[in-house]
Coordinates of C-alpha atoms and ligand atoms in Angstrom, one line a residue:
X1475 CA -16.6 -138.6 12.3
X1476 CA -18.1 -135.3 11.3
X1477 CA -21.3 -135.8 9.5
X1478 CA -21.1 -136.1 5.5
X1479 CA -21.9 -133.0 3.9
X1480 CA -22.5 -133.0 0.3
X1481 CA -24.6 -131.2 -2.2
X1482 CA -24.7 -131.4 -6.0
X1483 CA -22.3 -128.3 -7.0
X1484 CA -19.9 -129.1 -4.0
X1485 CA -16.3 -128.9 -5.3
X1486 CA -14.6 -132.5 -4.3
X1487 CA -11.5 -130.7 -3.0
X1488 CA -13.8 -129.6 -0.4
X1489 CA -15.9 -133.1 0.6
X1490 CA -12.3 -134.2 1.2
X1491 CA -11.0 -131.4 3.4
X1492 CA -13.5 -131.2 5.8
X1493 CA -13.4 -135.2 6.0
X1494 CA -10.3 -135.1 7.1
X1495 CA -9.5 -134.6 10.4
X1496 CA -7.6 -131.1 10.5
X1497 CA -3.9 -130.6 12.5
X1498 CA -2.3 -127.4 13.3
X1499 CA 0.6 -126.1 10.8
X1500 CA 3.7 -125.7 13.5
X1501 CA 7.5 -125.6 11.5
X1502 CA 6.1 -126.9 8.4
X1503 CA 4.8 -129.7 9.6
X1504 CA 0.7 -130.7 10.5
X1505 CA 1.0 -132.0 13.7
X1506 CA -2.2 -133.2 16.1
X1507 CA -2.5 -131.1 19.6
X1508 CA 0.0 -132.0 22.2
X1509 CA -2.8 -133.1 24.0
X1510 CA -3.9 -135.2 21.2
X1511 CA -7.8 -132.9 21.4
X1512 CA -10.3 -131.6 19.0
X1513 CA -12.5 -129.6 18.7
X1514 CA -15.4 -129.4 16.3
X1515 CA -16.5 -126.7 14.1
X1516 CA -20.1 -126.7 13.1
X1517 CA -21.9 -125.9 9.5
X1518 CA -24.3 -123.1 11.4
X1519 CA -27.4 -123.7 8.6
X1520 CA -27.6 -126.9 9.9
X1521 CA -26.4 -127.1 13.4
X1522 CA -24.0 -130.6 12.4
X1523 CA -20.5 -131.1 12.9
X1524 CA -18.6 -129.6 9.8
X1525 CA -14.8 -131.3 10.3
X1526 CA -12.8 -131.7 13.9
X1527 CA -9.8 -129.7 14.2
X1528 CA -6.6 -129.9 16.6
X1529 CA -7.7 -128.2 19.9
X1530 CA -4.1 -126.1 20.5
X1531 CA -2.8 -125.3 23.8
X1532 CA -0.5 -123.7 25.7
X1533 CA 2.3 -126.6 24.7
X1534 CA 1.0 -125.7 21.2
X1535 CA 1.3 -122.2 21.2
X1536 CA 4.5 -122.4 23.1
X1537 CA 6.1 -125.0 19.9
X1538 CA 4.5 -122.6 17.1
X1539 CA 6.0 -119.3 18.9
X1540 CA 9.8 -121.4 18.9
X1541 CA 9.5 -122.0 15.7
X1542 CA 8.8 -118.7 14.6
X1543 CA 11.7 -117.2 16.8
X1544 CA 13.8 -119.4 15.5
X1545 CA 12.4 -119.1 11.8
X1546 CA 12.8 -115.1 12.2
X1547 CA 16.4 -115.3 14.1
X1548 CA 18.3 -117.8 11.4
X1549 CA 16.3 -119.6 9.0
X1550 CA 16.5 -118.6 4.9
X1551 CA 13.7 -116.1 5.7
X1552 CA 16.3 -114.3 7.8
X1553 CA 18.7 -113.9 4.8
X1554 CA 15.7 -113.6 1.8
X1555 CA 15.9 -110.2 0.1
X1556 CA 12.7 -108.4 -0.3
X1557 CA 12.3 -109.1 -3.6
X1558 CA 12.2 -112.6 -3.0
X1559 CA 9.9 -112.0 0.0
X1560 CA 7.4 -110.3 -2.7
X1561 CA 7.7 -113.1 -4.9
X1562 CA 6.4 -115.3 -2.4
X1563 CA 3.5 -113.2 -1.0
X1564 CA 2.7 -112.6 -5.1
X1565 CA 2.8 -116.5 -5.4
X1566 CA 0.4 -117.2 -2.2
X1567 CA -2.2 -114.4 -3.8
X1568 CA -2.2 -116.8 -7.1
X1569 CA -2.6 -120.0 -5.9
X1570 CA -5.8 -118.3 -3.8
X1571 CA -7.1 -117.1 -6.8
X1572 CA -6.1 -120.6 -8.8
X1573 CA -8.7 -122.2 -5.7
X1574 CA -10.8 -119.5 -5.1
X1575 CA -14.1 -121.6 -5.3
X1576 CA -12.7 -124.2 -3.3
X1577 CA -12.1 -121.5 -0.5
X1578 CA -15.8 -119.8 -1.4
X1579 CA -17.5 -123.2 -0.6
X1580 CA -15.2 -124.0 2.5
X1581 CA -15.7 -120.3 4.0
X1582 CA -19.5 -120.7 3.2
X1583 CA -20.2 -124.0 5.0
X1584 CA -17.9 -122.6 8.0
X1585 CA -19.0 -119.8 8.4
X1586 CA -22.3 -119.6 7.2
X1587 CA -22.3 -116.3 4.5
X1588 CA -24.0 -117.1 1.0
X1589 CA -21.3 -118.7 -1.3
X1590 CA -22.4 -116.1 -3.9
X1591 CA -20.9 -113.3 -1.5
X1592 CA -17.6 -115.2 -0.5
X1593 CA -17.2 -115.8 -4.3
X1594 CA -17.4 -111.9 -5.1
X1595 CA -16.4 -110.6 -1.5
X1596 CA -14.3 -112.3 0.6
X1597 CA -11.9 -114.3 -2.2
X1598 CA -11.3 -111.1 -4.4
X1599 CA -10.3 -109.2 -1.6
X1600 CA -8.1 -111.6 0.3
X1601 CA -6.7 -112.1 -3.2
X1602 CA -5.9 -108.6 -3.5
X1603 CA -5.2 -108.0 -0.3
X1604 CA -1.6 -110.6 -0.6
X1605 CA -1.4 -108.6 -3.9
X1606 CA -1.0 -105.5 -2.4
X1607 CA 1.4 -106.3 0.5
X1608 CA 3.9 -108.1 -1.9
X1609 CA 3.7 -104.7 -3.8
X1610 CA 5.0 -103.2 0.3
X1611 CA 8.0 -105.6 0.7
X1612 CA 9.9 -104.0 -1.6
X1613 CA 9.1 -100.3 -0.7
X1614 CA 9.7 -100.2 3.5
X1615 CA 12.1 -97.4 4.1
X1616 CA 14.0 -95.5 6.5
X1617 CA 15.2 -91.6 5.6
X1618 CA 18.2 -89.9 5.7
X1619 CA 18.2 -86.7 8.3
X1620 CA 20.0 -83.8 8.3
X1621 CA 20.3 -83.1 12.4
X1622 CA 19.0 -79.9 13.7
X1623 CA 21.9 -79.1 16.0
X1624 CA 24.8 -80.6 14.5
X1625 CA 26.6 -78.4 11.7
X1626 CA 26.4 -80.0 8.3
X1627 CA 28.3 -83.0 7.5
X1628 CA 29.0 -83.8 11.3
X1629 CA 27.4 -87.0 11.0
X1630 CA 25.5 -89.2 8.4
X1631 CA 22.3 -89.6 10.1
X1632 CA 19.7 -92.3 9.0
X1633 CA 16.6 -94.2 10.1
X1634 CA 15.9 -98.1 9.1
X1635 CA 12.9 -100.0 9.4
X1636 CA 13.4 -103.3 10.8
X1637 CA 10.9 -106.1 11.1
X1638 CA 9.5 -106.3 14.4
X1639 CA 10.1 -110.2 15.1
X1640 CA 7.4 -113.0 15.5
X1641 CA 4.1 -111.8 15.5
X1642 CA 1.2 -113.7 16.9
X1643 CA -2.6 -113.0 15.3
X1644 CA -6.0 -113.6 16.8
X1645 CA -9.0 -112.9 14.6
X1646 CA -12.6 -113.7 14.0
X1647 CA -14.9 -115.7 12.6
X1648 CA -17.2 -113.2 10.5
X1649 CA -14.4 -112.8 7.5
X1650 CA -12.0 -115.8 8.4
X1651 CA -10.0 -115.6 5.1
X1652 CA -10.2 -112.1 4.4
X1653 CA -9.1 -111.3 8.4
X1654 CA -6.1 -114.0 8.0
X1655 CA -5.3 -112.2 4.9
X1656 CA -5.2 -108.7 6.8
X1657 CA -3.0 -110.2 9.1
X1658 CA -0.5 -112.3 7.6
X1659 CA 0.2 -109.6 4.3
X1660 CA 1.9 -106.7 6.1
X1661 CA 3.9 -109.0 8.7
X1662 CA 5.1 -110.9 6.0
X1663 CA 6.1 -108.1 3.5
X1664 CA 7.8 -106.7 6.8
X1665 CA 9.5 -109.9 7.6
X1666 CA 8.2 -110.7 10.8
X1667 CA 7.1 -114.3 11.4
X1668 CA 3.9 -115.5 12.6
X1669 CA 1.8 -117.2 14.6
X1670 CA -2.0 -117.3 13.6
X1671 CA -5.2 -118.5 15.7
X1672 CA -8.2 -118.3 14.2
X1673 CA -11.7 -118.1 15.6
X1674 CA -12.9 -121.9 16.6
X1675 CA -16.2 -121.2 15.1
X1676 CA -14.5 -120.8 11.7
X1677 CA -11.1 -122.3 11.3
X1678 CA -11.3 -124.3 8.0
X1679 CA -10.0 -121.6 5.5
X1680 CA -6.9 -120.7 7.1
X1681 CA -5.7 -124.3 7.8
X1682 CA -6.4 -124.7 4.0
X1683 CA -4.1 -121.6 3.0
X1684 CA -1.5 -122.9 5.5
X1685 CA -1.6 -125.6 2.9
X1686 CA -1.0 -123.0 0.1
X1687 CA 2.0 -121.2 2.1
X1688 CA 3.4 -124.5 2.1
X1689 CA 2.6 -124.7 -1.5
X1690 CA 3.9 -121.2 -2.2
X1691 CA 7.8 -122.5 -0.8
X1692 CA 7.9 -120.0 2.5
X1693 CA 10.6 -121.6 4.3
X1694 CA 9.4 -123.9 7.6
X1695 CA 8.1 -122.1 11.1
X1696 CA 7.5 -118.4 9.0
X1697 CA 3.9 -118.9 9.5
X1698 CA 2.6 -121.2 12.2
X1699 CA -1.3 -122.2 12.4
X1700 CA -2.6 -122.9 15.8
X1701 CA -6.3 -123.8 15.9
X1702 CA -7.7 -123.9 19.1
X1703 CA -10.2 -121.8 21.5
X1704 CA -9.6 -118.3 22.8
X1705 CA -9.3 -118.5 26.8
X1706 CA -7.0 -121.5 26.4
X1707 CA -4.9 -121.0 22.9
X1708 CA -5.5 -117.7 22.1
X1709 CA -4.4 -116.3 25.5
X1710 CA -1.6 -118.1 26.0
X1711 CA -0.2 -116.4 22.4
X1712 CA -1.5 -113.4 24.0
X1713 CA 0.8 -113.7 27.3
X1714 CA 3.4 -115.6 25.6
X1715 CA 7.4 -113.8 26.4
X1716 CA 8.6 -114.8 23.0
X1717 CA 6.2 -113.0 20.8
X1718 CA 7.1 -109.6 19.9
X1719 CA 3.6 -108.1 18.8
X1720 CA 0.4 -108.9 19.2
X1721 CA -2.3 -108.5 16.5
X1722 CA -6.3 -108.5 17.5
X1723 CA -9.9 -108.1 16.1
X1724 CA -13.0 -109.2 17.7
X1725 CA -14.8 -107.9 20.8
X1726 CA -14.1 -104.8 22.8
X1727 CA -13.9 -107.6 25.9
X1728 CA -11.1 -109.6 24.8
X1729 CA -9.2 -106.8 23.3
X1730 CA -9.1 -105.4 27.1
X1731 CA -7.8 -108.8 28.1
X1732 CA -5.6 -109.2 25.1
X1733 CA -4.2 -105.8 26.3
X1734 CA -3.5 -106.9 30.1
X1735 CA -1.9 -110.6 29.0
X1736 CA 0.8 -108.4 26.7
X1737 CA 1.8 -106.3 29.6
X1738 CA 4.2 -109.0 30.8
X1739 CA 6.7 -108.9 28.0
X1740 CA 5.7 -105.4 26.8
X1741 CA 4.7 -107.1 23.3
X1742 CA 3.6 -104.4 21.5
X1743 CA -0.2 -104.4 20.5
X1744 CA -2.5 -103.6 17.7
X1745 CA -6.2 -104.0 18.1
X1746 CA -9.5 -104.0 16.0
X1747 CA -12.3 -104.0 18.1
X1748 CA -16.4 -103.7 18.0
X1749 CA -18.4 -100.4 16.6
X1750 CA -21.9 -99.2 17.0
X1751 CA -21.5 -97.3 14.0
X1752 CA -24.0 -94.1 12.7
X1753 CA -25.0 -93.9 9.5
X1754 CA -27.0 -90.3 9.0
X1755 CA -29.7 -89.7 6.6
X1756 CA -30.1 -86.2 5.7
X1757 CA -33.0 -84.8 3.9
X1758 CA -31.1 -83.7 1.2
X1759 CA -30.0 -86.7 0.3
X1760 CA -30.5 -89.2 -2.8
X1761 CA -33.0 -91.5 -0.8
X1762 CA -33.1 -94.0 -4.3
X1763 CA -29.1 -94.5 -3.2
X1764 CA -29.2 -94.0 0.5
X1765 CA -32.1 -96.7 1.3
X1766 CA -30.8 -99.7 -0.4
X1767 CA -27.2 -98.2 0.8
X1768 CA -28.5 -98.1 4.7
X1769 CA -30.2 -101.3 4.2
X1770 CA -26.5 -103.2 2.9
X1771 CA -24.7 -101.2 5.7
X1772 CA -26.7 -103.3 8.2
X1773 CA -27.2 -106.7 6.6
X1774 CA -24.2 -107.3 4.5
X1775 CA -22.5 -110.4 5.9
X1776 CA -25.5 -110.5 8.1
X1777 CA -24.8 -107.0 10.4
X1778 CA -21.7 -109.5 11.5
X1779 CA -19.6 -106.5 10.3
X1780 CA -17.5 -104.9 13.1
X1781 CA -18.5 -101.5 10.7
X1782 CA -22.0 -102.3 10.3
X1783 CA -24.2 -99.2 10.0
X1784 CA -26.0 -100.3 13.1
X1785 CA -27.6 -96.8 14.0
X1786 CA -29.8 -95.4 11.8
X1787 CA -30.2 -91.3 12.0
X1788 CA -32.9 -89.9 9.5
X1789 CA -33.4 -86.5 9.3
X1790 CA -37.3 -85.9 10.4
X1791 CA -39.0 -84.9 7.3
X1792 CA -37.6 -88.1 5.5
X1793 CA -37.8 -90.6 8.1
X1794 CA -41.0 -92.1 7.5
X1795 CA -39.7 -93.0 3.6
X1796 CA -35.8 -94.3 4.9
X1797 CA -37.4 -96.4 7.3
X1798 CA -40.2 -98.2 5.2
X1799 CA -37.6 -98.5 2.2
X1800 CA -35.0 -100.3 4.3
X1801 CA -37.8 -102.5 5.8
X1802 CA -38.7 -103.0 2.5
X1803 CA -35.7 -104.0 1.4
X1804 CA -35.3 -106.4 4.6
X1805 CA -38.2 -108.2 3.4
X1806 CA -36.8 -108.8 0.3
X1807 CA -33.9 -110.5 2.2
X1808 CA -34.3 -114.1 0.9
X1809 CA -32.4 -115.9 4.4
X1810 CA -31.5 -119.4 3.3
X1811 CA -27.9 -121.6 3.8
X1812 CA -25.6 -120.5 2.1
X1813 CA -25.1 -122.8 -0.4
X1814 CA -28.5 -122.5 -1.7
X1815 CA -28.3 -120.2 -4.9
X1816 CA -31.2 -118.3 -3.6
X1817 CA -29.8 -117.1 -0.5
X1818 CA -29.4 -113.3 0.3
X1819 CA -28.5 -114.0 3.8
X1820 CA -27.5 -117.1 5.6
X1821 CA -27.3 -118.0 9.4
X1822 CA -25.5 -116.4 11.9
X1823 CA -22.3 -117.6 12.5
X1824 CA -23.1 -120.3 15.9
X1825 CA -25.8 -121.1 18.6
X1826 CA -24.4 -118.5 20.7
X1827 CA -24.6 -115.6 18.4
X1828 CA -27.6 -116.5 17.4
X1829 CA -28.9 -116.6 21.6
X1830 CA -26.7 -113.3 22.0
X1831 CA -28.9 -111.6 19.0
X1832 CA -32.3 -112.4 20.1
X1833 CA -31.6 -111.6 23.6
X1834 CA -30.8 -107.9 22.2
X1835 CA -34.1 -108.5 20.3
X1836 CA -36.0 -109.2 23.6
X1837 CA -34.2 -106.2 25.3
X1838 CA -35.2 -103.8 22.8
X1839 CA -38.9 -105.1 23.2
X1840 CA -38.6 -105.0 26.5
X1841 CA -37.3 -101.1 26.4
X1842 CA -40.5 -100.1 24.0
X1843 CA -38.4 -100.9 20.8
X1844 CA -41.5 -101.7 17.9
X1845 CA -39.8 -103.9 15.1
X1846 CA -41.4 -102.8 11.8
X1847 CA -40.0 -105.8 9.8
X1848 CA -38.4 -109.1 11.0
X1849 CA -37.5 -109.0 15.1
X1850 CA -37.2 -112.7 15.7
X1851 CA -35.8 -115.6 14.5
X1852 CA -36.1 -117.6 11.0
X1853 CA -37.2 -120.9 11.8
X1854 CA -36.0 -123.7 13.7
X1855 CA -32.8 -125.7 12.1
X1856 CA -29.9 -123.3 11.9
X1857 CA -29.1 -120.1 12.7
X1858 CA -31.3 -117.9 10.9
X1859 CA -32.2 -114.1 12.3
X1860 CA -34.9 -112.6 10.1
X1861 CA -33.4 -108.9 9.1
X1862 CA -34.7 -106.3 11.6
X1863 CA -35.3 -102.9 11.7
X1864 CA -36.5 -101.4 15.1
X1865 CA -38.3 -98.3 15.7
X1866 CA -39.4 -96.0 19.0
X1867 CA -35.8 -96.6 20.1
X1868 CA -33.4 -93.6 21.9
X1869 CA -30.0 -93.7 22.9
X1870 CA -30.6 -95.0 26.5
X1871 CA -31.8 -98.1 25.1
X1872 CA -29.1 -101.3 25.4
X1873 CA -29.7 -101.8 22.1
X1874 CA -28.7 -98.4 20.8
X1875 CA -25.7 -98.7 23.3
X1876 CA -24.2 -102.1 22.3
X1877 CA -22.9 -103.6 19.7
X1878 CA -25.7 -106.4 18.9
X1879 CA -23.2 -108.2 15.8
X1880 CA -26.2 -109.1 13.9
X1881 CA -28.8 -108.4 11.2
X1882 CA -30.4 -105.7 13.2
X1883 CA -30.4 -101.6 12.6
X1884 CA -32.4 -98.8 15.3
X1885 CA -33.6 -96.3 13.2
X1886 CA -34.3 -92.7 15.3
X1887 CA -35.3 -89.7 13.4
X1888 CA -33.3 -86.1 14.3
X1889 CA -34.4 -82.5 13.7
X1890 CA -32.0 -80.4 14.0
X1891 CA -28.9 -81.5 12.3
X1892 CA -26.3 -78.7 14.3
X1893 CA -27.2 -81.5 16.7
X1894 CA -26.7 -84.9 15.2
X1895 CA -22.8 -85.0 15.3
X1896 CA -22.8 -85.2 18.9
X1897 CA -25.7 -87.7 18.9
X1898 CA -23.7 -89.6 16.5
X1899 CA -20.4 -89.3 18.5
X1900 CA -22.6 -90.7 21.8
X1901 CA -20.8 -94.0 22.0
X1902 CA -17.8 -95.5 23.7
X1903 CA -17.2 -97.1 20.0
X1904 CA -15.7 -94.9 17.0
X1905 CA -15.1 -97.3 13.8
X1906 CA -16.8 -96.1 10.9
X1907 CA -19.6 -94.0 10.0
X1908 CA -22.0 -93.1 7.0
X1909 CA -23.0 -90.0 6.3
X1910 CA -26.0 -88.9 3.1
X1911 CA -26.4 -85.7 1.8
X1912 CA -26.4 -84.3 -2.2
X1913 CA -24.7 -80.9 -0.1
X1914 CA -21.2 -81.0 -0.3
X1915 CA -20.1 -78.6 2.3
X1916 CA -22.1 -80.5 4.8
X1917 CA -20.7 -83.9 3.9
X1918 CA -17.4 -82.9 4.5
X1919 CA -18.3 -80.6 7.4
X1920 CA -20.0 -83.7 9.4
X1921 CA -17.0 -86.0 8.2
X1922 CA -14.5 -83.6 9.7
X1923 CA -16.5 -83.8 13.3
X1924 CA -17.1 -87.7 13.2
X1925 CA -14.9 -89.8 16.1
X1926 CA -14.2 -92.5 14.1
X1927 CA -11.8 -94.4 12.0
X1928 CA -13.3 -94.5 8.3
X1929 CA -16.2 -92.0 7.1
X1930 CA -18.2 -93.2 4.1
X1931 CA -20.2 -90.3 2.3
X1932 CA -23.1 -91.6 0.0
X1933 CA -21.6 -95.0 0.4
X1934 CA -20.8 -97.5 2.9
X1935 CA -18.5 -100.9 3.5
X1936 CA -16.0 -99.7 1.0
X1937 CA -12.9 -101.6 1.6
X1938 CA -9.5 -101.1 -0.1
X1939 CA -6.1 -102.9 0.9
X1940 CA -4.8 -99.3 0.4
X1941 CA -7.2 -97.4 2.8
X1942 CA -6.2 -97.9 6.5
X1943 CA -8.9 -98.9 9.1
X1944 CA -9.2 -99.3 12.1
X1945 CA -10.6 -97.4 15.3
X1946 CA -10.7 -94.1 18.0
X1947 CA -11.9 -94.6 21.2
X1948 CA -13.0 -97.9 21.8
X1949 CA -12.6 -99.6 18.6
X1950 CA -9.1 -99.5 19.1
X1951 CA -5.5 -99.1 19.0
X1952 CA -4.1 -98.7 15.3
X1953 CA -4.8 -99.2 11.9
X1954 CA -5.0 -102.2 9.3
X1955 CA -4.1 -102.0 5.7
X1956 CA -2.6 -99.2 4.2
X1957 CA 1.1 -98.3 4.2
X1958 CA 0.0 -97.6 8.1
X1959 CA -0.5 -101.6 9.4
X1960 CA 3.2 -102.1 8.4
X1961 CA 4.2 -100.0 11.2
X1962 CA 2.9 -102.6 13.7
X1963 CA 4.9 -104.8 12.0
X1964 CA 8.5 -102.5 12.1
X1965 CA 11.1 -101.5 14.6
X1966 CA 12.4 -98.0 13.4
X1967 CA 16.4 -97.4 14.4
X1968 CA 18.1 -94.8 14.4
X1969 CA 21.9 -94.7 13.5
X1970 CA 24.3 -91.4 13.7
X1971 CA 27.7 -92.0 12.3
X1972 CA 30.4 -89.3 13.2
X1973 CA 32.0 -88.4 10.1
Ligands
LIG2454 P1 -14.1 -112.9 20.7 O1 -13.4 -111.6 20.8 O2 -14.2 -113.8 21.8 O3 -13.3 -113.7 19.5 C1 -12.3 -113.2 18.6 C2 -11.1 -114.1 18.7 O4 -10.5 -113.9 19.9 C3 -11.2 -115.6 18.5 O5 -10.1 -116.1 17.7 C4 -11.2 -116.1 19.9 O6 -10.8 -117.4 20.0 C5 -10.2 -115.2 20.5 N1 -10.2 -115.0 22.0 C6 -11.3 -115.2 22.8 N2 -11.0 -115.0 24.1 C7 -9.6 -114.8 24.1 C8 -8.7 -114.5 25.1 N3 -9.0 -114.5 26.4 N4 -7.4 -114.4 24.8 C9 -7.0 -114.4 23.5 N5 -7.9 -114.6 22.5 C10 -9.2 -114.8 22.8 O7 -15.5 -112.7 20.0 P2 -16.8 -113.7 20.1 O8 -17.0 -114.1 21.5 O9 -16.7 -114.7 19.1 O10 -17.9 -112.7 19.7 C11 -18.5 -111.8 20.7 C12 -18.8 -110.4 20.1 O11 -17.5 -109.8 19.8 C13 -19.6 -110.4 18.9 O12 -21.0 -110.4 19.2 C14 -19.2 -109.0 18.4 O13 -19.9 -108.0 19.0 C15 -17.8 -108.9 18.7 N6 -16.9 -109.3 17.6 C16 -16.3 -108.3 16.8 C17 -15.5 -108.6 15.7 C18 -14.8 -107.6 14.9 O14 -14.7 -107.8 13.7 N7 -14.4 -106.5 15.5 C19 -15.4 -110.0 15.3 C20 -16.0 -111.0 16.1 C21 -16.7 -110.6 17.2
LIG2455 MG1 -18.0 -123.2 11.9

């Protein structure tokens, strides 16, 4: 039995979810693991078993992925018009929003973030997020070419955009709505059919909106729900012949594996992988906007952001002010469970993030790092990382190197800004990066120079279902959101006609 958790303000809906013991979602039915496991998934300010969940397999996987083949090849999503596709993916955004605090609470207790940030975060933007992609459904296109060697009116030449088939998506536990919202949108406005595995650290809210597609009326087997761990589940979806596509965030590491399981079938691949991103501090800049903006670039969602502004590069003169304002700030950081109105910051998301950060901590000590606020843990029950900012660190330094997924930022002063581009670009990573300054020219200047997927000048962690994202070098292979995402989702044909 999982352990009763209940507090005054928690919405009943919830209580009873987590009570019950949670299946996979395979052809529109919730069915237990072939194997008959579970799995548990933990409430990380406490430590305690939150609810126990199907452990899917390889059988599961393999019944989820048939489904969806056969969902895509002849069921009534085959023959649905876009319009009606829209209609759906419209619907699914509603219901969200009619439950929203039920799926704040749920993604709180699972995952650990404040319920105060899932309630103006994560819902309004998976919300949105469905909104926009119904919007999509309607608009995927092919064009019309005139041929470059062919006289005129030799053929009627055209492209179409086909959906690409049955798509199977892994993502993480640091948004778990919001990243089964990325996911599932575009393949859906495209057509495809899906199989989803979320994280098993945090896979409550995407079993309950495999409830609301239900809800919604998308026909059985269009999207599948196979909880379940990530060497056993997640890699057989990765290897398996009958998927099409393959969509992946989380670490750098599994996206490399993800990568090598896909070569059999030649799935095609899209990945959203880890970042070690810079955020640069010129002296010109506002520092009233750019300290609180550095300090939310590294501790929103508790620096488990795969965009958090994890390097901190203050121009000289200034760095003595950035750096005491953001520990300031840190201070202020009030780190409780999420459910407790108070809380800025909760825990990290499981024991082993929590062992993963403070062994980054103890390497950075080790190396001659100097924390000016926080640098250890917060207490004993829980997950709780105090918010961290470390000084006398250089780019040799693990720390600097690595992505440390966690409420920790390095801050190293520059002096001469014709340099700091290449400093900043000194990383196998390239996902985002912030750049401060009141000087236009420069802004622009060191945004045009920047290796990496999404630039945010005298802002950061900006995020718009209409703005792709996604990663160079290391962070990646394509781009989420945007009209771009859907063309991981399409086929594009080409057709000549002799006239
Ligand atoms: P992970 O990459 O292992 O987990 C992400 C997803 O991949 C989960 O659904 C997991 O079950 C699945 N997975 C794991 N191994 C797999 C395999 N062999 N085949 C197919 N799927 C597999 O990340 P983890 O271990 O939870 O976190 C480790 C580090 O990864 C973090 O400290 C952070 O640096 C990075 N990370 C980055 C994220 C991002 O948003 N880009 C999100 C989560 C983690
Ligand atoms: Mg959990």
């Amino acid at each position: 039995m999982a352990t009763a958790v209940s507090t005054p303000s928690m919405d009943p809906a919830v209580s009873t979810f987590v009570a019950r013991k949670q299946k996979a979602l395979i052809n529109g039915k919730w069915v237990e693991a072939a194997t008959g496991k579970t799995f548990p998934t933990y409430n990380p300010a406490t430590g305690e078993v939150l609810a126990h969940v199907a452990e899917g397999d390889r059988e599961d996987i393999d019944r989820a992925v048939r489904a969806a083949r056969a969902a895509f090849e002849s069921g009534p999503w085959a023959k649905m018009s876009p319009a009606a596709r829209a209609r759906l993916i419209w619907k699914l955004g509603d219901l969200l929003e009619k439950h929203q605090e039920e799926f704040a609470q749920l993604e709180s207790l699972d995952n650990g973030k404040p319920l105060a940030i899932a309630r103006v975060a994560d819902l309004p933007l998976s919300i949105e997020h469905f909104r926009y992609y119904a919007g999509w459904a309607t608009k995927i296109e092919g064009n019309t070419i005139p041929l470059a060697l062919a006289p005129p009116n030799k053929y009627h030449a055209y492209t179409v955009r086909e959906p690409i088939g049955v798509a199977g998506q892994i993502i993480p536990w640091n948004f778990p709505l919001l990243m089964a919202a990325w996911k599932l949108g575009p393949a859906l406005a495209a057509g495809c059919t899906v199989v989803l595995k979320p994280a098993e650290q945090t896979p409550l809210t995407a079993l309950r909106l495999g409830e609301l597609i239900q809800e919604a009326g998308f026909p059985d087997g269009v999207v599948n729900i196979v909880p379940g761990y990530g060497e056993t589940a997640g890699a057989a979806l990765a290897a398996h012949d009958g998927v099409d596509k393959v969509a992946f965030t989380g670490s750098t590491e599994v996206g490399k594996l993800i990568l090598k399981a896909a070569a059999g079938n030649l799935k095609k691949v899209s990945l959203e992988l880890g970042g070690k991103s810079p955020n640069v501090v010129y002296d010109d800049a506002d520092l009233d906007r750019a300290i609180p903006g550095a300090a939310s670039a590294i501790f929103f969602n508790h620096g488990q952001c795969c965009c958090a502004g994890s390097r901190l590069y203050v121009e000289k003169k200034s760095f003595d002010k950035v750096v005491d304002g953001v520990a300031q700030q840190a201070a202020k950081i009030r780190v409780r469970p999420g459910f407790d109105p108070e809380s800025d910051m909760g825990p990290l998301v499981s024991e082993e993030q929590l062992n993963r950060v403070c062994g980054y901590l103890e390497s950075g000590f080790r190396d001659g790092a100097k924390a000016v606020t926080g640098g250890k843990r917060e207490g004993e029950r829980g997950y709780f990382v105090k918010p961290t900012v470390l000084v006398n660190t250089n780019e040799r330094m693990k720390i600097v190197q690595e992505e440390i997924f966690g409420p920790v930022v390095t801050a190293i002063p520059f002096s001469d800004p014709g340099e700091i581009v290449t400093r900043a670009n000194e990383t196998v990573y390239g996902l985002a990066a912030g750049i401060w300054t009141r000087d236009i020219k420069k802004a622009h200047a060191t945004a045009n120079q920047i290796k990496a997927g999404t630039v945010w000048i005298n802002c950061y962690n900006v995020f718009d279902p209409t703005m792709p994202f996604g990663g160079y070098k290391q962070s990646g292979w394509g781009r989420e959101m945007g009209h771009e995402v859907l063309e991981h989702y399409t086929e594009v044909k080409s057709v000549f006609s002799a006239l």
